[in-house]
Amino acid sequence: MSVLRLKLPTDPRWVNIVETNIEEILSDHAWCEQKAASNAITIITINSEYPDLVTDMLALAKEEIEHFEMVHNIIKKRGLTLARERKDEYVGELAQYMKKSNTGSRVS
């Protein structure tokens, strides 16, 4: 029985891919945590008049920055270096689209 309760077995070749790219994978994971925290903070700044939303986003931002710290500590413990954030072209295009289509509407 799988601890993660996966529905299908993991391809054993995946372990080899991870082993040869661990620094990149850990860095990418750290930056994903950082982005989640940053996005929560952005939601707060755009929707500050909604106290329940602000409270929820504050909790999320704290949790995600703690995850970032945990991954960063793993990187340092392994003697690796946090790589620079890689820009994702799709994410960049999506962000540009959202900026262009935003008419100032807020979460209700």
PDB file of C-alpha atoms in Angstrom:
ATOM      1  CA  MET A   1       0.000   0.000   0.000  1.00  0.00           C
ATOM      2  CA  SER A   2       1.326   3.397  -0.959  1.00  0.00           C
ATOM      3  CA  VAL A   3       1.782   6.029   1.729  1.00  0.00           C
ATOM      4  CA  LEU A   4       0.581   8.643  -0.753  1.00  0.00           C
ATOM      5  CA  ARG A   5      -2.309   6.436  -1.874  1.00  0.00           C
ATOM      6  CA  LEU A   6      -1.309   6.800  -5.500  1.00  0.00           C
ATOM      7  CA  LYS A   7      -3.625   5.115  -7.960  1.00  0.00           C
ATOM      8  CA  LEU A   8      -0.799   3.968 -10.238  1.00  0.00           C
ATOM      9  CA  PRO A   9       2.781   2.916  -9.467  1.00  0.00           C
ATOM     10  CA  THR A  10       5.474   5.524 -10.065  1.00  0.00           C
ATOM     11  CA  ASP A  11       7.723   4.813 -13.039  1.00  0.00           C
ATOM     12  CA  PRO A  12      11.069   3.747 -11.525  1.00  0.00           C
ATOM     13  CA  ARG A  13      12.903   5.846 -14.128  1.00  0.00           C
ATOM     14  CA  TRP A  14      11.566   8.923 -12.313  1.00  0.00           C
ATOM     15  CA  VAL A  15      14.038   8.337  -9.465  1.00  0.00           C
ATOM     16  CA  ASN A  16      16.952   8.573 -11.916  1.00  0.00           C
ATOM     17  CA  ILE A  17      15.579  11.806 -13.368  1.00  0.00           C
ATOM     18  CA  VAL A  18      15.192  13.300  -9.890  1.00  0.00           C
ATOM     19  CA  GLU A  19      18.670  12.215  -8.780  1.00  0.00           C
ATOM     20  CA  THR A  20      20.357  13.861 -11.736  1.00  0.00           C
ATOM     21  CA  ASN A  21      18.325  17.093 -11.428  1.00  0.00           C
ATOM     22  CA  ILE A  22      17.816  17.456  -7.664  1.00  0.00           C
ATOM     23  CA  GLU A  23      19.238  20.985  -7.414  1.00  0.00           C
ATOM     24  CA  GLU A  24      16.980  22.218 -10.215  1.00  0.00           C
ATOM     25  CA  ILE A  25      13.935  20.420  -8.807  1.00  0.00           C
ATOM     26  CA  LEU A  26      14.473  21.774  -5.296  1.00  0.00           C
ATOM     27  CA  SER A  27      15.041  25.303  -6.609  1.00  0.00           C
ATOM     28  CA  ASP A  28      11.903  25.122  -8.725  1.00  0.00           C
ATOM     29  CA  HIS A  29       9.955  23.845  -5.712  1.00  0.00           C
ATOM     30  CA  ALA A  30      11.261  26.705  -3.543  1.00  0.00           C
ATOM     31  CA  TRP A  31      10.274  29.308  -6.132  1.00  0.00           C
ATOM     32  CA  CYS A  32       6.783  27.787  -6.426  1.00  0.00           C
ATOM     33  CA  GLU A  33       6.365  28.230  -2.664  1.00  0.00           C
ATOM     34  CA  GLN A  34       7.601  31.830  -2.896  1.00  0.00           C
ATOM     35  CA  LYS A  35       5.187  32.578  -5.742  1.00  0.00           C
ATOM     36  CA  ALA A  36       2.263  31.181  -3.758  1.00  0.00           C
ATOM     37  CA  ALA A  37       3.163  33.464  -0.839  1.00  0.00           C
ATOM     38  CA  SER A  38       3.563  36.466  -3.138  1.00  0.00           C
ATOM     39  CA  ASN A  39       0.246  35.797  -4.856  1.00  0.00           C
ATOM     40  CA  ALA A  40      -1.532  35.626  -1.498  1.00  0.00           C
ATOM     41  CA  ILE A  41      -0.044  39.000  -0.581  1.00  0.00           C
ATOM     42  CA  THR A  42      -1.113  40.442  -3.931  1.00  0.00           C
ATOM     43  CA  ILE A  43      -4.669  39.243  -3.337  1.00  0.00           C
ATOM     44  CA  ILE A  44      -4.575  41.040   0.028  1.00  0.00           C
ATOM     45  CA  THR A  45      -3.461  44.317  -1.543  1.00  0.00           C
ATOM     46  CA  ILE A  46      -6.185  44.170  -4.185  1.00  0.00           C
ATOM     47  CA  ASN A  47      -8.955  43.106  -1.797  1.00  0.00           C
ATOM     48  CA  SER A  48      -8.008  44.684   1.529  1.00  0.00           C
ATOM     49  CA  GLU A  49     -11.606  45.608   2.337  1.00  0.00           C
ATOM     50  CA  TYR A  50     -12.582  41.940   2.770  1.00  0.00           C
ATOM     51  CA  PRO A  51     -11.393  40.997   6.274  1.00  0.00           C
ATOM     52  CA  ASP A  52     -12.127  37.260   5.997  1.00  0.00           C
ATOM     53  CA  LEU A  53     -10.253  37.044   2.709  1.00  0.00           C
ATOM     54  CA  VAL A  54      -7.324  39.005   4.166  1.00  0.00           C
ATOM     55  CA  THR A  55      -7.202  36.676   7.171  1.00  0.00           C
ATOM     56  CA  ASP A  56      -7.224  33.586   4.946  1.00  0.00           C
ATOM     57  CA  MET A  57      -4.577  34.989   2.603  1.00  0.00           C
ATOM     58  CA  LEU A  58      -2.348  35.992   5.523  1.00  0.00           C
ATOM     59  CA  ALA A  59      -2.473  32.421   6.803  1.00  0.00           C
ATOM     60  CA  LEU A  60      -1.706  31.101   3.334  1.00  0.00           C
ATOM     61  CA  ALA A  61       1.202  33.525   2.815  1.00  0.00           C
ATOM     62  CA  LYS A  62       2.738  32.519   6.155  1.00  0.00           C
ATOM     63  CA  GLU A  63       2.380  28.817   5.381  1.00  0.00           C
ATOM     64  CA  GLU A  64       3.891  29.147   1.915  1.00  0.00           C
ATOM     65  CA  ILE A  65       6.862  31.250   3.061  1.00  0.00           C
ATOM     66  CA  GLU A  66       7.505  28.626   5.756  1.00  0.00           C
ATOM     67  CA  HIS A  67       7.519  25.994   3.001  1.00  0.00           C
ATOM     68  CA  PHE A  68       9.965  28.139   1.033  1.00  0.00           C
ATOM     69  CA  GLU A  69      12.222  28.271   4.093  1.00  0.00           C
ATOM     70  CA  MET A  70      11.999  24.499   4.567  1.00  0.00           C
ATOM     71  CA  VAL A  71      13.000  23.809   0.963  1.00  0.00           C
ATOM     72  CA  HIS A  72      15.769  26.430   1.126  1.00  0.00           C
ATOM     73  CA  ASN A  73      17.131  24.748   4.260  1.00  0.00           C
ATOM     74  CA  ILE A  74      17.153  21.389   2.449  1.00  0.00           C
ATOM     75  CA  ILE A  75      19.044  22.992  -0.438  1.00  0.00           C
ATOM     76  CA  LYS A  76      21.659  24.427   1.963  1.00  0.00           C
ATOM     77  CA  LYS A  77      21.917  21.165   3.951  1.00  0.00           C
ATOM     78  CA  ARG A  78      22.755  19.309   0.731  1.00  0.00           C
ATOM     79  CA  GLY A  79      25.459  21.849  -0.084  1.00  0.00           C
ATOM     80  CA  LEU A  80      23.510  23.098  -3.081  1.00  0.00           C
ATOM     81  CA  THR A  81      22.611  26.630  -4.129  1.00  0.00           C
ATOM     82  CA  LEU A  82      19.166  28.079  -4.717  1.00  0.00           C
ATOM     83  CA  ALA A  83      19.169  28.713  -8.449  1.00  0.00           C
ATOM     84  CA  ARG A  84      17.749  31.879  -9.939  1.00  0.00           C
ATOM     85  CA  GLU A  85      14.046  31.769 -10.606  1.00  0.00           C
ATOM     86  CA  ARG A  86      13.220  30.494 -14.074  1.00  0.00           C
ATOM     87  CA  LYS A  87      10.675  32.508 -15.972  1.00  0.00           C
ATOM     88  CA  ASP A  88       7.813  30.509 -17.392  1.00  0.00           C
ATOM     89  CA  GLU A  89       6.656  31.897 -20.731  1.00  0.00           C
ATOM     90  CA  TYR A  90       3.112  30.566 -20.281  1.00  0.00           C
ATOM     91  CA  VAL A  91       2.785  32.128 -16.830  1.00  0.00           C
ATOM     92  CA  GLY A  92       4.121  35.427 -18.170  1.00  0.00           C
ATOM     93  CA  GLU A  93       1.604  35.446 -20.999  1.00  0.00           C
ATOM     94  CA  LEU A  94      -1.211  34.561 -18.612  1.00  0.00           C
ATOM     95  CA  ALA A  95      -0.208  37.418 -16.292  1.00  0.00           C
ATOM     96  CA  GLN A  96      -0.178  39.855 -19.223  1.00  0.00           C
ATOM     97  CA  TYR A  97      -3.605  38.670 -20.311  1.00  0.00           C
ATOM     98  CA  MET A  98      -4.966  39.133 -16.791  1.00  0.00           C
ATOM     99  CA  LYS A  99      -3.544  42.667 -16.607  1.00  0.00           C
ATOM    100  CA  LYS A 100      -5.092  43.586 -19.964  1.00  0.00           C
ATOM    101  CA  SER A 101      -8.493  42.061 -19.164  1.00  0.00           C
ATOM    102  CA  ASN A 102      -8.680  43.433 -15.596  1.00  0.00           C
ATOM    103  CA  THR A 103     -11.240  46.224 -15.483  1.00  0.00           C
ATOM    104  CA  GLY A 104     -10.679  47.004 -11.848  1.00  0.00           C
ATOM    105  CA  SER A 105     -13.221  44.460 -10.688  1.00  0.00           C
ATOM    106  CA  ARG A 106     -12.622  42.990  -7.268  1.00  0.00           C
ATOM    107  CA  VAL A 107     -13.520  39.769  -5.517  1.00  0.00           C
ATOM    108  CA  SER A 108     -17.056  39.956  -4.119  1.00  0.00           C
TER     109      SER A 108
END
